[in-house]
Coordinates of C-alpha atoms in Angstrom, one line a residue:
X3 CA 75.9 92.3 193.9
X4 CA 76.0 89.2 195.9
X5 CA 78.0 86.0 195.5
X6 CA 75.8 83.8 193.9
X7 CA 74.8 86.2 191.9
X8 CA 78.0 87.3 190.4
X9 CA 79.0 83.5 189.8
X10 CA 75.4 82.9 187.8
X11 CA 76.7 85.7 185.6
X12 CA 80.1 84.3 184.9
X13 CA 79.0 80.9 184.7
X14 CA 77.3 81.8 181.9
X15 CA 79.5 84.0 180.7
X16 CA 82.0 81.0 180.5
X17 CA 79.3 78.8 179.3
X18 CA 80.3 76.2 182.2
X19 CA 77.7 74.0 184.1
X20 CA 77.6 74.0 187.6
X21 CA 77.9 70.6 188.2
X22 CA 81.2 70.8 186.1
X23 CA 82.5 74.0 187.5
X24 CA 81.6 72.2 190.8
X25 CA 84.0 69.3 190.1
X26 CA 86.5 72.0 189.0
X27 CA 87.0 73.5 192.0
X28 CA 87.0 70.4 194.1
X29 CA 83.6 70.1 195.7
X30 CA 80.1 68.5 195.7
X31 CA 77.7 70.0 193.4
X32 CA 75.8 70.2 196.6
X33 CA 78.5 72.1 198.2
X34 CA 78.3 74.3 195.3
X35 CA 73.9 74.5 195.2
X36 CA 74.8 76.2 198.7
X37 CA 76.7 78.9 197.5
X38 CA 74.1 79.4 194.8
X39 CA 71.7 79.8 196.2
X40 CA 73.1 82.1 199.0
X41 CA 72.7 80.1 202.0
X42 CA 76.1 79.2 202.8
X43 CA 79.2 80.9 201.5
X44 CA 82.6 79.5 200.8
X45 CA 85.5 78.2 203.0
X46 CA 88.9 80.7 202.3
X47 CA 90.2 77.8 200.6
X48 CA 87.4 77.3 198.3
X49 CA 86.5 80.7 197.8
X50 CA 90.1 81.1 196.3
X51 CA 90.2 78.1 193.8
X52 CA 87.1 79.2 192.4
X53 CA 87.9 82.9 192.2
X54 CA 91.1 81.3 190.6
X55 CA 89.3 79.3 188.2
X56 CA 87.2 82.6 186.9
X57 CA 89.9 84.9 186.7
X58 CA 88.8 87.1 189.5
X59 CA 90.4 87.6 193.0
X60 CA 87.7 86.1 196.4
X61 CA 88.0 89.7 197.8
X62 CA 86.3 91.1 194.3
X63 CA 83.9 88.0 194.5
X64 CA 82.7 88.5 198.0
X65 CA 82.6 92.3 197.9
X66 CA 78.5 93.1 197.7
X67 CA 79.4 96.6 197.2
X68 CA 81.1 96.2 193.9
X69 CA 79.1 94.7 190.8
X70 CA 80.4 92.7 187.9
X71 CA 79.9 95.3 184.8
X72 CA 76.7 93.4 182.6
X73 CA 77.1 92.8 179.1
X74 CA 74.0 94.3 177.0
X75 CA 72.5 90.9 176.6
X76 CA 72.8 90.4 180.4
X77 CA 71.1 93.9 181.0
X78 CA 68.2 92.2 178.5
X79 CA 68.0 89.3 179.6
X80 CA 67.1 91.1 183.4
X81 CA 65.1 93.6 181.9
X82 CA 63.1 90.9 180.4
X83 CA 62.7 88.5 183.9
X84 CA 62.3 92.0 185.9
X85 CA 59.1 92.6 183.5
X86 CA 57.7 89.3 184.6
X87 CA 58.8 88.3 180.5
X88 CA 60.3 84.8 179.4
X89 CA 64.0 85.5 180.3
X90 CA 64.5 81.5 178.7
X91 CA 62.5 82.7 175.4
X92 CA 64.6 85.5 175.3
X93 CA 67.8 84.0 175.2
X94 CA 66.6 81.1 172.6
X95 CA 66.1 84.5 170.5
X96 CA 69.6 85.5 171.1
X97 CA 71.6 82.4 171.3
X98 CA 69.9 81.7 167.6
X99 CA 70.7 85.1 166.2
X100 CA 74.2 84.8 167.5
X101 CA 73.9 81.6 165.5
X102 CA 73.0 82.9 162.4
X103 CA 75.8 85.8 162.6
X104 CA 78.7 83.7 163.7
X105 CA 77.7 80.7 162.0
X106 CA 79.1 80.7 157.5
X107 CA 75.4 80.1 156.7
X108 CA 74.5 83.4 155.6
X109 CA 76.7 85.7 153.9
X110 CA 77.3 89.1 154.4
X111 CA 74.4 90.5 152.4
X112 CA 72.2 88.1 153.9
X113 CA 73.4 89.4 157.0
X114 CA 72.9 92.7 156.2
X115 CA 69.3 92.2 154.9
X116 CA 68.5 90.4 158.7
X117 CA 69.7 93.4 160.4
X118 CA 67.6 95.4 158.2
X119 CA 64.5 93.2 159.2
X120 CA 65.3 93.3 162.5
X121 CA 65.3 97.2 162.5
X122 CA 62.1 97.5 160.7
X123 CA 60.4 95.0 163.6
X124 CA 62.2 97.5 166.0
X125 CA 60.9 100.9 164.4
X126 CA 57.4 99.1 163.8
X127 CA 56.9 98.3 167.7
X128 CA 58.1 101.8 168.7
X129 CA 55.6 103.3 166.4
X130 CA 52.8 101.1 167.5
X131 CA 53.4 101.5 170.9
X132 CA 53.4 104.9 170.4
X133 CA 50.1 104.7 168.6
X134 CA 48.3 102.9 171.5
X135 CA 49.7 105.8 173.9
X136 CA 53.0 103.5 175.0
X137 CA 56.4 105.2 175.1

């Protein structure tokens, strides 16, 4: 996994902006668009106050041949964009169902009763895709 790649993920996972995580670390956002987008990478110095600032060592960061270990909803979210799906869709599904489970608007039977919804839409699409010769 490259670089940029690896620092998409725990941006994200961090919920930081770039232009924030940018001024952070002591750069330009510019600086940091570079790095992103894989054109340039970072000085020693740099690379270490940013590996600093996400709790990983440079030598981890820079290592192509080890990958960062993706959360389920990362491995969705790809599976999604990889399918040529709405990746941004996608995560407006998730981000609001992580709303409505964290958040103390529904209670726990209410909860309950969503899951169960959300199984039945499951079991529903596997059977239909099964039905129009999909598996």
């Amino acid at each position: 996994m490259k670089l940029n790649e690896k620092l998409d993920i725990l941006l994200n996972r961090k919920r930081i902006r770039r232009v924030d995580f940018a001024e952070s670390v002591g750069i330009t956002y510019r600086a940091f668009a570079y790095y992103m987008s894989g054109t340039r990478n970072p000085r020693k110095s740099v690379m270490e106050r940013i590996a600093k600032q996400l709790d990983m060592t440079p030598e981890f960061l820079l290592d192509e041949k080890q990958d960062l270990e993706l959360t389920n909803e990362e491995k969705f979210i790809k599976s999604i964009a990889t399918k040529g799906g709405d990746s941004v869709e996608a995560m407006k599904f998730l981000n609001k169902s992580r709303g409505l489970f964290a958040g103390n608007s529904l209670s726990d039977d209410d909860k309950s009763c969503l899951m169960a919804v959300l199984s039945e839409i499951y079991e529903d699409s596997k059977k239909n895709g099964e039905a129009d010769g999909k598996k």
